[in-house]
Each structure stands twice: as structure tokens, then as C-alpha cells.
Coordinates of C-alpha atoms in Angstrom, one line a residue:
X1 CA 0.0 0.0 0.0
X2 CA 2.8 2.5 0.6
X3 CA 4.3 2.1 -2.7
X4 CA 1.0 3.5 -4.3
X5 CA 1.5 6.9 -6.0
X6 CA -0.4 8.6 -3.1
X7 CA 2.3 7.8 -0.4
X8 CA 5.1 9.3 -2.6
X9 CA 2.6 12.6 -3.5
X10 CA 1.4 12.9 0.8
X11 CA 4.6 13.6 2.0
X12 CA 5.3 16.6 -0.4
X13 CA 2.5 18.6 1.4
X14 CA 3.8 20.9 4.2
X15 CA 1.7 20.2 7.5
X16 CA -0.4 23.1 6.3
X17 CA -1.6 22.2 3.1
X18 CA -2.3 18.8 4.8
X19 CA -5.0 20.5 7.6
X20 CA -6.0 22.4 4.5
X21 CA -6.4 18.9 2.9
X22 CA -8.6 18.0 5.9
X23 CA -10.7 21.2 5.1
X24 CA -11.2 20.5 1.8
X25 CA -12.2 17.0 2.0
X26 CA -14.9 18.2 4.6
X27 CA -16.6 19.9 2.3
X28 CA -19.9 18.2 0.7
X29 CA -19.0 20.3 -2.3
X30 CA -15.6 19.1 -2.7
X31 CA -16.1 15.6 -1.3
X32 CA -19.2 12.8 -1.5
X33 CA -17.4 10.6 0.4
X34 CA -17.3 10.5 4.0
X35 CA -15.4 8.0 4.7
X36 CA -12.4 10.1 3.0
X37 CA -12.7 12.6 6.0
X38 CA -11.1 9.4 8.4
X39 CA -9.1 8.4 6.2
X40 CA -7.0 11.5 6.4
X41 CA -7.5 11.6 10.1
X42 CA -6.1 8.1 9.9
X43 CA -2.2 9.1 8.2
X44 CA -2.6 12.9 10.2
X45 CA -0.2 11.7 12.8
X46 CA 2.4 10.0 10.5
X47 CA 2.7 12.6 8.0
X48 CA 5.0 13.4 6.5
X49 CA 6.9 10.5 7.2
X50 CA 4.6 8.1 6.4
X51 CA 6.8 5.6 4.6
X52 CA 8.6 5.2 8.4
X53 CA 4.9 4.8 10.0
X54 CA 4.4 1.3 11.6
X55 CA 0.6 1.2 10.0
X56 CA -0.9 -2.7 8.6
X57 CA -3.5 -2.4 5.9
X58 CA -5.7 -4.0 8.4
X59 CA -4.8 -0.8 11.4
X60 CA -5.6 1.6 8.8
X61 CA -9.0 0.0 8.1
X62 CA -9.8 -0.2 11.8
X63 CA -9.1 3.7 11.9
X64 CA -11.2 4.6 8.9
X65 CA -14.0 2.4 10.3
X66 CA -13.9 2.5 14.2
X67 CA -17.2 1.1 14.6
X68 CA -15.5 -3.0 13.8
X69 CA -16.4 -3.5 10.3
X70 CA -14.8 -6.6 9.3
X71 CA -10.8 -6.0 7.4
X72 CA -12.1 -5.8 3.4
X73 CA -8.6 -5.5 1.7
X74 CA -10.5 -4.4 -2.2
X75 CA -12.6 -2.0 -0.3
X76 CA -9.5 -0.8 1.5
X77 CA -7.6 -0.3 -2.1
X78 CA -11.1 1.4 -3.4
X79 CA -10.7 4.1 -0.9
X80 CA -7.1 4.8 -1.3
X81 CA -7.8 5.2 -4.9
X82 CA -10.5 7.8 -4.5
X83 CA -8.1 9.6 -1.5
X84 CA -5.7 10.0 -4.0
X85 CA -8.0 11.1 -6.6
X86 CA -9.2 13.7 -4.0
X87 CA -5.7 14.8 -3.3
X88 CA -4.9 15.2 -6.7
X89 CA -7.9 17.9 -7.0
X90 CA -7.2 19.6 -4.0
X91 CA -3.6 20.4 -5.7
X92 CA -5.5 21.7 -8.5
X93 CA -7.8 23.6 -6.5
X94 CA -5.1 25.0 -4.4
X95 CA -2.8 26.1 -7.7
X96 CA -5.4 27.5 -8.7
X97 CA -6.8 29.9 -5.8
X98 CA -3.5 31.0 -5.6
X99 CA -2.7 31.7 -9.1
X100 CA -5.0 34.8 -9.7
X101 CA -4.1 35.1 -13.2
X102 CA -5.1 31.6 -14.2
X103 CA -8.3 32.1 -12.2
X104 CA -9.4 35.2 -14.2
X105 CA -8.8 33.2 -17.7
X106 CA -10.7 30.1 -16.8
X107 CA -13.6 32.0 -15.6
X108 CA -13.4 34.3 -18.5
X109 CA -12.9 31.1 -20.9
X110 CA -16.3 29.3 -19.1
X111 CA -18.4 32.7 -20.1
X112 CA -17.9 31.7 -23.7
X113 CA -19.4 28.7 -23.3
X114 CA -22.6 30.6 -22.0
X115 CA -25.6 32.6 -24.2
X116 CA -23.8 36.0 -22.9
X117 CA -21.4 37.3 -25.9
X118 CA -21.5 40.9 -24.9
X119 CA -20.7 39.4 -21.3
X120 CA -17.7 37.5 -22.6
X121 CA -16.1 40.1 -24.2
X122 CA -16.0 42.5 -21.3
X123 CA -14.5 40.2 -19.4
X124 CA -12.0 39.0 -22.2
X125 CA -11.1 42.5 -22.6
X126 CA -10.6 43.2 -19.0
X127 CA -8.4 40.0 -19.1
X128 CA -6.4 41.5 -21.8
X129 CA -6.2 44.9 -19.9
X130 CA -4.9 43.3 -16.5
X131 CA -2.4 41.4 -18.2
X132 CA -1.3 44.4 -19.8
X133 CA -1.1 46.2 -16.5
X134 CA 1.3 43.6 -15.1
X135 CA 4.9 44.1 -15.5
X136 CA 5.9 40.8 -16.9
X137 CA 6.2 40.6 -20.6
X138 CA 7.4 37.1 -20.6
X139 CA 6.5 33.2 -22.1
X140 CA 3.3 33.1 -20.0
X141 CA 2.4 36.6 -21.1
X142 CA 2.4 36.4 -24.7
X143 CA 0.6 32.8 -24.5
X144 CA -2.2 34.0 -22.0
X145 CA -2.7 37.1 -24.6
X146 CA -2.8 34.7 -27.5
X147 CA -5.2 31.9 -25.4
X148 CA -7.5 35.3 -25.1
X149 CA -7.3 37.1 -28.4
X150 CA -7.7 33.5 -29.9
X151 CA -10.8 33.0 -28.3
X152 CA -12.7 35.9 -29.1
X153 CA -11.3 35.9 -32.8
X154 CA -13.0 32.2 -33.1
X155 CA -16.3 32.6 -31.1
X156 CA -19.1 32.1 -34.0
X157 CA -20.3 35.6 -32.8
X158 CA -17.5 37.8 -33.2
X159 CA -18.2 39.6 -36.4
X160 CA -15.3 38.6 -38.5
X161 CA -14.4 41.9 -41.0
X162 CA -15.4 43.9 -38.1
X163 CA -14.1 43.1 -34.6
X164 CA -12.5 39.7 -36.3
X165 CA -9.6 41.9 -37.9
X166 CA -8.7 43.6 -34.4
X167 CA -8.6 40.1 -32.9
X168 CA -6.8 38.7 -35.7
X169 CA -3.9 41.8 -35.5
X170 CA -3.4 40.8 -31.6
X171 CA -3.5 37.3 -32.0
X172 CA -0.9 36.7 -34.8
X173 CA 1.2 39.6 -32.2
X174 CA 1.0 37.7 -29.5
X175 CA 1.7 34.6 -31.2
X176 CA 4.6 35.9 -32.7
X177 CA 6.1 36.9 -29.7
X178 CA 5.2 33.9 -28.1
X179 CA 6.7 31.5 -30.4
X180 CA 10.1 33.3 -30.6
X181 CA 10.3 33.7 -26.8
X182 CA 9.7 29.9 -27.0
X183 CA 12.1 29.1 -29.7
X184 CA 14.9 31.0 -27.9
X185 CA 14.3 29.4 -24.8
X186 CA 14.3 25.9 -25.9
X187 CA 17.5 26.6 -27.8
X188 CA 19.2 28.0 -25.1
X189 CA 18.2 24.9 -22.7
X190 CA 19.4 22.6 -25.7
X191 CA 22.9 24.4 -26.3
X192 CA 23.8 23.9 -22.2
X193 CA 22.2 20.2 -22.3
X194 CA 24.7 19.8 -25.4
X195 CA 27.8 21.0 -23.9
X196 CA 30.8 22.1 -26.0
X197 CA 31.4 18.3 -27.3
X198 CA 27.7 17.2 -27.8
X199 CA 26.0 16.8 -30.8
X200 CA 23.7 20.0 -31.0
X201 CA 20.4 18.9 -33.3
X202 CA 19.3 21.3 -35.7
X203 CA 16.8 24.0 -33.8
X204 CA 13.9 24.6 -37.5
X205 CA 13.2 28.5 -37.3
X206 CA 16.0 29.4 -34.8
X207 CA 17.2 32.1 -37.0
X208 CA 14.3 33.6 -38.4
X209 CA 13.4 33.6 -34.7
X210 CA 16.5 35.4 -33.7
X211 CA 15.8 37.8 -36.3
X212 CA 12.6 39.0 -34.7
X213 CA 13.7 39.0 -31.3
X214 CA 16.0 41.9 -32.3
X215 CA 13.2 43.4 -33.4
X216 CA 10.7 42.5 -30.6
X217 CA 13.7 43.6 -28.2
X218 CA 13.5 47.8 -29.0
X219 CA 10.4 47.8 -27.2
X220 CA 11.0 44.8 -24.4
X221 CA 14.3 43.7 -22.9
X222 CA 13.0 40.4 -22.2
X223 CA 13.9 39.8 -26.4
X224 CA 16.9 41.3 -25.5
X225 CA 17.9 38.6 -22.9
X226 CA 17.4 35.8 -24.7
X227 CA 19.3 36.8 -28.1
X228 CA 22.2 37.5 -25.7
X229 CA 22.3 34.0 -24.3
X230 CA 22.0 32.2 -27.7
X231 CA 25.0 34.5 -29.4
X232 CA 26.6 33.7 -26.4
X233 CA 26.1 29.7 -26.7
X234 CA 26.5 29.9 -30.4
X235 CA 30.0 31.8 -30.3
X236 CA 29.5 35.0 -31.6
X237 CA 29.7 36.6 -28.3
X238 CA 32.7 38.1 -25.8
X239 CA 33.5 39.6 -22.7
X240 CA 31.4 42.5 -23.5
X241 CA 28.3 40.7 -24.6
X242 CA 28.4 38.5 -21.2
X243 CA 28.5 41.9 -19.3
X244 CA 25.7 43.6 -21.4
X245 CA 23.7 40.4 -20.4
X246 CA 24.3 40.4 -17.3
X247 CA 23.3 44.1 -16.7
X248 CA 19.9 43.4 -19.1
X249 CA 19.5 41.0 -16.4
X250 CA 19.6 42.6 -13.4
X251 CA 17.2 45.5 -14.7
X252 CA 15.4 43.8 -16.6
X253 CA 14.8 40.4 -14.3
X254 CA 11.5 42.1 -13.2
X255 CA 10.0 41.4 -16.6
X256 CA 9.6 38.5 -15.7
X257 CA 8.0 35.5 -13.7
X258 CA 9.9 33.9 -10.4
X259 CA 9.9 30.9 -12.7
X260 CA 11.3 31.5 -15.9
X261 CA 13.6 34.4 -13.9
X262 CA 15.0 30.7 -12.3
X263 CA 15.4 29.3 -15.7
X264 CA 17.7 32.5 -16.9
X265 CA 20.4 32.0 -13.8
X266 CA 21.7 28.4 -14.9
X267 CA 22.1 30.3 -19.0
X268 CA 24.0 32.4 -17.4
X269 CA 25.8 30.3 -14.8
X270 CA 26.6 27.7 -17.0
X271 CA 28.8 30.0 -19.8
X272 CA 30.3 31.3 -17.1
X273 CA 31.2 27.9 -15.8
X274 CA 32.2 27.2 -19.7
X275 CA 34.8 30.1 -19.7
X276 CA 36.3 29.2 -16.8
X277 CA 37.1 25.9 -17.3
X278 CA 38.4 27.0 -20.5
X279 CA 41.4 29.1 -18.0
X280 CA 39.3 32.6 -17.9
X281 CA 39.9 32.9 -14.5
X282 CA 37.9 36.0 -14.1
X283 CA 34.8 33.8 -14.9
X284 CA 35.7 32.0 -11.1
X285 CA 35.3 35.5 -9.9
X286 CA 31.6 36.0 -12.3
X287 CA 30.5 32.9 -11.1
X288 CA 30.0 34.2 -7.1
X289 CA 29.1 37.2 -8.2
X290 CA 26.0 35.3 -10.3
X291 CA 25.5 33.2 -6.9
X292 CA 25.5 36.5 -5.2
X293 CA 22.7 37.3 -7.0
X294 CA 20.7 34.6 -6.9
X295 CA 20.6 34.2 -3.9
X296 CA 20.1 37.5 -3.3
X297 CA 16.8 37.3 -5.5
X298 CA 15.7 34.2 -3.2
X299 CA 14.8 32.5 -6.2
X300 CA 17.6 29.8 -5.6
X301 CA 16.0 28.3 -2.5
X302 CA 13.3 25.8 -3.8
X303 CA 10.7 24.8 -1.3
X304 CA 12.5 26.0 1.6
X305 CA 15.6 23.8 0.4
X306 CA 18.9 24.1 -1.7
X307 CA 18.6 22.2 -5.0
X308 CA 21.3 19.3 -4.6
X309 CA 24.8 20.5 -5.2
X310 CA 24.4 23.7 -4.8
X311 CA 25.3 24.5 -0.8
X312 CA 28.7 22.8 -1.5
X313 CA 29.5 25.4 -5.4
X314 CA 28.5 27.9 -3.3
X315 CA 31.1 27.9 -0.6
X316 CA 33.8 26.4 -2.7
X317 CA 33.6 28.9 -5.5
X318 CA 33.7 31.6 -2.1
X319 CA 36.9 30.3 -1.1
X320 CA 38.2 29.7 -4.7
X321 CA 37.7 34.0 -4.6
X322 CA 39.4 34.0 -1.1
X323 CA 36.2 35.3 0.4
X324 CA 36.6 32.7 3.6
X325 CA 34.5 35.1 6.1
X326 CA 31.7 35.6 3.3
X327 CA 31.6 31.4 3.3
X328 CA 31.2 30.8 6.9
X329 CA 28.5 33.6 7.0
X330 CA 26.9 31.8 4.1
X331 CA 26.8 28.4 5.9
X332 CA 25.9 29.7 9.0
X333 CA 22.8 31.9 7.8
X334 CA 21.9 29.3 5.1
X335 CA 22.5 25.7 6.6
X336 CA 18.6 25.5 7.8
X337 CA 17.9 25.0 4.2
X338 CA 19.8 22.2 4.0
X339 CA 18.6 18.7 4.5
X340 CA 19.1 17.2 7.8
X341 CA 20.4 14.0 6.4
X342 CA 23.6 15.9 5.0
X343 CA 23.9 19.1 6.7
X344 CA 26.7 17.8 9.1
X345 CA 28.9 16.6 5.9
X346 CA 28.3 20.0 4.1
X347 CA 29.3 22.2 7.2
X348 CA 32.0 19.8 8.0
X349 CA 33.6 20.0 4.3
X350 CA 33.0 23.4 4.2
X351 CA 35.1 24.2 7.3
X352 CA 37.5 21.5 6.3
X353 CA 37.9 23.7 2.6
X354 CA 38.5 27.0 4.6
X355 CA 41.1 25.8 7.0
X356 CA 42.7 24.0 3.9
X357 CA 42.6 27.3 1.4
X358 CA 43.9 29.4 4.2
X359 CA 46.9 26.7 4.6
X360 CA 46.1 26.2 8.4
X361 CA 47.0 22.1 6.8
X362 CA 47.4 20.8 11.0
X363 CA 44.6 22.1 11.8
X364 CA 42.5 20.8 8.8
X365 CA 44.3 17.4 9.4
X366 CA 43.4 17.8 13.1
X367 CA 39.8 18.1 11.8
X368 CA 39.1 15.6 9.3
X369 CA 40.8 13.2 11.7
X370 CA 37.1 14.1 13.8
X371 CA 35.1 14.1 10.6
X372 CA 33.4 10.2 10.1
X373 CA 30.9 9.4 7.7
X374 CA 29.3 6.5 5.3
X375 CA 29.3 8.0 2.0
X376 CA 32.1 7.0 0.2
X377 CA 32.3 9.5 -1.8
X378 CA 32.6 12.0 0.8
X379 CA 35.2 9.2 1.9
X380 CA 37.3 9.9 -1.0
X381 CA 37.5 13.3 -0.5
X382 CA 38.2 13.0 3.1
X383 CA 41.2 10.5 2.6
X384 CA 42.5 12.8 -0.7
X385 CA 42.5 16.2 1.4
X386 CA 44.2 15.2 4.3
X387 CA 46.7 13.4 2.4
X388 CA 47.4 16.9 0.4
X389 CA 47.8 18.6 3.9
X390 CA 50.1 16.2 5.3
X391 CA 51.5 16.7 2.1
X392 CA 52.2 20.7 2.3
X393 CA 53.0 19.9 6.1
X394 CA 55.9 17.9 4.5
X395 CA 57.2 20.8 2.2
X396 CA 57.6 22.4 5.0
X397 CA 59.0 19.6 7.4
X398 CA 60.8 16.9 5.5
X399 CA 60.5 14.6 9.1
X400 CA 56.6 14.6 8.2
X401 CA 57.3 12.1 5.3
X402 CA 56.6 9.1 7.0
X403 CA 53.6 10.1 8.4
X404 CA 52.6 11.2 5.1
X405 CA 53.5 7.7 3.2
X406 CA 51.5 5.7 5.6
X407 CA 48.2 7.9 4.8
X408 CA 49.1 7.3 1.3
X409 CA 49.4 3.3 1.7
X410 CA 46.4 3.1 3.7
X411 CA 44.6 4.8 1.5
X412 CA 45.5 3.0 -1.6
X413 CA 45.2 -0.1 0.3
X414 CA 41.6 0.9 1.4
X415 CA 40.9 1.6 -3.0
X416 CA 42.3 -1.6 -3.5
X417 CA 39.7 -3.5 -0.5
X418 CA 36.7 -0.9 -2.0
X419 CA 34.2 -3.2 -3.7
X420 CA 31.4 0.0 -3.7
X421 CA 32.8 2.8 -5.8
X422 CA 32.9 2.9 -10.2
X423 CA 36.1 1.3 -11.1
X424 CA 37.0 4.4 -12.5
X425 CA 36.9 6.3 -9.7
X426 CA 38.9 4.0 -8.2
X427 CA 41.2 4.0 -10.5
X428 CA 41.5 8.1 -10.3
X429 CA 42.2 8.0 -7.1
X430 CA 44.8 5.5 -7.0
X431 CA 47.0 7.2 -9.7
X432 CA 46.3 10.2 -7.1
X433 CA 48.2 8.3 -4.4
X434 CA 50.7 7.4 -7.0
X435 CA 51.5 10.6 -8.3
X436 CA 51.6 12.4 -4.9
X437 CA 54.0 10.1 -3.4
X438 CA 56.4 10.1 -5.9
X439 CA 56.1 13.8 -5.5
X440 CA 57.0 13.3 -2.2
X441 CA 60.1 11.6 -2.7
X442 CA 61.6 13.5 -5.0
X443 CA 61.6 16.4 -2.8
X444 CA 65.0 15.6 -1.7
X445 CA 66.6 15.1 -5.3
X446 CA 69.1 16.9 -6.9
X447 CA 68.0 19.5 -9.1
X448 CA 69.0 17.7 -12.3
X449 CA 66.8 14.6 -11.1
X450 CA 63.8 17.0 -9.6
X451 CA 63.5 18.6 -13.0
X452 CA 63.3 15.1 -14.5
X453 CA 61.2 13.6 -12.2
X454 CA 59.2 16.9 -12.8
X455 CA 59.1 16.1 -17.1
X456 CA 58.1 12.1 -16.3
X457 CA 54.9 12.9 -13.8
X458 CA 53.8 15.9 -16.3
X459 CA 53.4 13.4 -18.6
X460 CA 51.9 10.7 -16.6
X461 CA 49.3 13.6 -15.6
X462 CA 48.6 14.4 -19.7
X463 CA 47.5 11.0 -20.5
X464 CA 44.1 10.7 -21.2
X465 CA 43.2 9.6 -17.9
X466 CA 40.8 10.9 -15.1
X467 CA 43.3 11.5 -12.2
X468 CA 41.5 13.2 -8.8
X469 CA 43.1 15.9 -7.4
X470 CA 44.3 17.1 -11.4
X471 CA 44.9 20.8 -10.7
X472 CA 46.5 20.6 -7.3
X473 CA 48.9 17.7 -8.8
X474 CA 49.6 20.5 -11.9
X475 CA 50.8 22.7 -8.6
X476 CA 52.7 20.9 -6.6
X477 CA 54.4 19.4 -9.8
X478 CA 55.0 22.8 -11.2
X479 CA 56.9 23.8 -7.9
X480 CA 59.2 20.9 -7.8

């Protein structure tokens, strides 16, 4: 039973919408079926963990019928099916009380079905007025304009060389717009998703679509925007152009909706990340300022909770930039948004990444000696940074090279044991340990042999190989 569909959609409601669930199933209008109303009284105490809740099939029938009504597993499986039916239009119900916009349309849309034209069209046209009232002039706008004008151009009462042409004019407009806002969206979502070595598919109407966006963009920015991002992902763009963007952006954001303002960010973000990993170092420096700003807009947060990842770019791009006090401010304010379940392990590596970048290396050893944990991922990481601190320890005090040899066995030791991890992985880290401890014996070399030594591991670090710890190997092998 808790595998059904409604015991993965339940615990997505906040405790809120769940009492408002109650509310709504109480209704007569909303709900026929009593039986419902115990039903969620039943799971009330459980939620939201209810896969965790110690509940037979048989207890939750004795709840939804107290009075001893003999265990009926089909009837059981009938009412779960018409719960989550019922939970399903409550969602609907609630998006759409809350979306005002979408309210006004449908209600506007049901008058045409009714023997009221002249009715309809004041309320079409006071549609068509609010939405041009409202400061966005983004996808949803153009297609809401063009659901409308569309409507009242095909009612079988609109008098077609009369008011038809006027409807005609605004819906082909809106159309227009819509379809090249659309175009330029999807491309730009395609040309990230395609990275600089995938196969990019052939976009039909991009161009002639690009063509009226600089057109549509003399009287709205949000045209503007767009063409940016897809000269950008198509090469034709610089320094200049990114900047240009970026200031369109931050005027210009309020154009349009929290939800397509979230889909602009990761545009931007991702050339950014492109160019840096390209050696534009600057970009490192563009990247937290585009964080800044996102978070700043408080668009980045998704139902009350970082998307995955994110927490951990933030503060490593911070300390990339050196801005260590920003990062510890960051966690500290933001870690309630974090999951539970991984909040220790992102404040831990955080701290760990500060000490580390500031080269306090015994006291980030000291730490990651404390820090334990079951992902062996984070287990990789763990084992490769204190290895590279016992390593800069060593640069320093050449009596640390045992010390720094045994972490460096045990560790390769432990890859070799690993039965969990890609073999790949595995296999990256190894030629980690390999690399660093030849590094670490060639310290003592003559210079002859260290610049040697220094010619052999480059090339061991050029083959096409994944190797983890790449750019810090690059470092250290450079300063030999």
C-alpha cells in the first residue's frame, strides 16, 4: 500500500496544506465521500513521514472504520484510490486559488461557453487589460494574450471583418512573440544540455526567430535577454556581450515571472562555468558574483531547500575568490535550508575547505581526523585532502614524510579493498596516491633529477586519464 502513488505525493504537502487537505475534504462540495474525511485523520499523525509509519493495511481500516467492520482489503484499495484522486484535485484547487491570473482566464474562458457574448467580451477585454497592466512581458504573457485574443477571434459571434480583424492583429502579435520567446528558450536549454562536445540537433526557425527578437527587443528587454544567451552559446559573443547580459538581467529580471527568472540563472551560470574551465579565471570571480545574485533574488531556495549540489558550489567557488568570512556567513545563515540528512557533511567540508585554502593544513588534518561518515564518496575526498595537507606539512618539514607515506598506503590499500565505488573512480584516485608520493620523494633530489622527475609525472598527468586531485597535482608538480 505504501508504494502506491499517493504515499510518494502525501509527503510533499507541508503540514499546512495537509490540515487544508482536511478542510477541503470536509466539504460536501468538494467531497461525497465521508469515509475520505477518516481516512486522512487516519495518516494525520504520520505525515510526513509516512513511509517510516508502523501502519498494517488491516490498522488503517480499523481507523477509517472505528465502529468494527470486518478488514475488506479491495474496499481498502477502493478508498485509497478515490483519496488520491481527492488529493490530486485539492492540488488543482489550491494552484489554482492562488494563481490569480489563471483564475481570471478560466472564468473568462467558461463565459464563452454561455448565451452571454457581450458578457464575454468584457470580461476577455478586462483580461487582456490586467495582463497588460502587469509588469511581466514574458512566455506566460504572450501565450495568455494569445489563449484570449484567440478566443474571441474564433467565437461564432464575433463579427469577423469587423471586430475579427482587431482580434486577428493581436493574436498573430501575441503569437509571434510567443513563439520566438519559446524558440529562444528551448535553444538555449538545448545548447547547455549539449555541452561544448555534444551533438547540437538542428533548432527549424531558430534564426528567423532570432531575427525577430531583435526586433521585438526595441520595445522589451526580455527579447533582449534571450538573443544574448543564444549569441553567447553559439560563439558570436565576448566579454562585452556577457557583461551587457548580465546588466539586461539585473534591470530587466522584473520582466519577468519567479519561474522562468529561475530558468535565466543556470544560462547564465553555465557560460560562465564554460569560460572558466576554459582558463578565464575571471569567470571564477563572475561565477560568485552570479550566486550572489541569486541568492540575493531568493529564487535559488526551492521549497524551503537548496537544489542538490548547490550548498557545497556555493562555498567552494567563495573560497576559490578567497572570500573565507563571506563562506562561513553563508553556511551559518543558510544551513537551515539544507537537509538534515547531509547538513553535518556540508558544514564539516565546508570548514574542512576553509582551514585547507587558508593553509592552516594541522589544523585541517586535526579536523578531518574528527570528521566520520558512510558516503564513500565524501570518503574519498576526506582521505585525498588530508593526504594533500600532510603533504604541504611535508614541504615544509621533511621529518613529516613518514607520516605522510603511511596515509598514502592506507589509502591505496583501502581503494584496492573498495568493492562500492565505479572502477573508475577507483582507478583516479589510485594514480592520485601514485603521483603524490612520488612527488614526495623527489623532494629531496638533486635538481637535475627533480626537473626530470618533474618532465616524467607531467606526462603521466597528460594521458588521457581521469586522475582526482588534477589541478593541485599541476601545482605541486610545477613547484618541484
Amino acid at each position: 500500500m505504501q508504494n502506491s502513488q499517493l504515499f510518494h505525493v502525501l509527503p510533499l504537502l507541508s503540514s499546512k496544506e495537509y490540515s487544508e487537505l482536511g478542510k477541503f475534504l470536509a466539504s460536501p462540495y468538494c467531497n461525497s465521500v465521508e469515509r475520505l474525511v477518516e481516512y486522512h485523520e487516519a495518516l494525520k499523525k504520520f505525515h510526513p513521514h509516512l513511509h517510516d509509519m508502523k501502519l498494517t493495511p488491516e490498522e488503517l481500516f480499523k481507523r477509517v472504520f472505528p465502529e468494527g467492520k470486518p478488514f475488506n482489503a479491495g474496499e481498502l484499495r477502493g478508498l485509497t484510490s478515490k483519496f488520491h484522486k481527492a488529493v490530486n484535485e485539492f492540488l488543482a484547487f489550491n494552484e489554482l486559488k492562488q494563481n490569480e491570473v489563471l483564475k481570471a482566464k478560466l472564468t473568462t474562458l467558461s463565459l464563452s461557453q454561455k448565451d452571454n457574448y457581450s458578457l464575454f467580451v468584457e470580461k476577455a477585454e478586462a483580461f487582456i487589460k490586467q495582463l497588460l497592466e502587469k509588469k511581466e512581458r514574458d512566455l506566460a504573457h504572450y501565450l495568455d494574450l494569445f489563449e484570449m485574443n484567440r478566443h474571441l477571434f474564433f467565437h461564432p459571434l464575433t463579427e469577423k471583418r469587423k471586430d475579427g480583424a482587431e482580434f486577428f492583429q493581436q493574436t498573430v502579435g501575441s503569437l509571434d512573440r510567443f513563439f520566438t520567446l519559446a524558440k529562444l528558450r528551448l535553444a538555449a536549454e538545448h545548447f547547455i544540455r549539449s555541452g561544448d562536445n555534444g551533438v547540437q540537433s538542428e533548432i527549424a526557425y531558430l534564426e528567423e526567430a532570432i531575427k525577430q527578437a531583435a526586433i521585438y527587443s526595441e520595445g522589451n528587454p526580455v527579447f533582449g535577454i534571450y538573443l544574448k544567451i543564444i549569441q553567447l552559446y553559439q560563439g558570436k559573443g565576448n566579454d562585452q556581450l556577457f557583461q551587457q547580459l548580465r546588466a539586461e538581467f539585473r534591470q530587466h529580471g522584473n520582466l519577468l515571472r519567479a519561474d522562468e527568472r529561475n530558468e535565466i540563472y543556470p544560462f547564465v551560470m553555465s557560460y560562465a562555468i564554460r569560460q572558466g574551465n576554459q582558463g578565464n579565471k575571471k569567470y571564477q570571480q563572475e561565477q560568485f558574483e552570479i550566486y550572489k545574485d541569486w541568492l540575493q533574488s531568493g529564487l535559488l531556495i526551492e521549497h524551503n531547500h537548496f537544489p542538490e549540489g548547490i550548498f557545497r558550489q556555493i562555498v567552494s567557488i567563495a573560497i576559490f575568490q578567497g572570500e573565507f568570512d563571506w563562506a562561513e556567513k553563508f553556511m551559518s545563515d543558510y544551513q537551515r535550508f539544507l537537509p538534515p540528512h547531509y547538513r553535518e557533511i556540508e558544514l564539516n567540508i565546508g570548514k574542512a575547505e576553509i582551514l585547507f585554502y587558508k593553509g592552516k593544513f594541522s589544523e585541517c588534518v586535526d579536523f578531518l581526523n574528527q570528521f566520520k561518515t558512510n558516503n564513500p564518496i565524501v570518503e574519498l575526498w576526506l582521505r585525498r585532502r588530508t593526504i594533500q595537507c600532510l603533504y604541504e606539512d611535508y614541504c615544509a618539514n621533511a621529518t613529516l614524510l613518514d607520516a605522510l607515506e603511511a596515509r598514502i598506503d592506507a589509502f591505496d590499500k583501502y581503494l584496492q579493498r573498495d568493492k562500492i565505488l565505479q572502477k573508475s573512480l577507483v582507478e583516479a584516485h589510485r594514480k592520485f596516491c601514485s603521483l603524490t608520493k612520488k612527488l614526495a620523494n623527489g623532494k629531496n633530489l638533486e635538481r637535475r633529477e627533480k626537473l626530470a622527475l618533474a618532465k616524467r609525472l607531467k606526462e603521466e598527468l597528460a594521458e588521457p586519464k581521469t586522475i582526482a586531485g588534477r589541478e593541485w597535482l599541476e601545482a605541486k608538480i610545477q613547484a618541484i
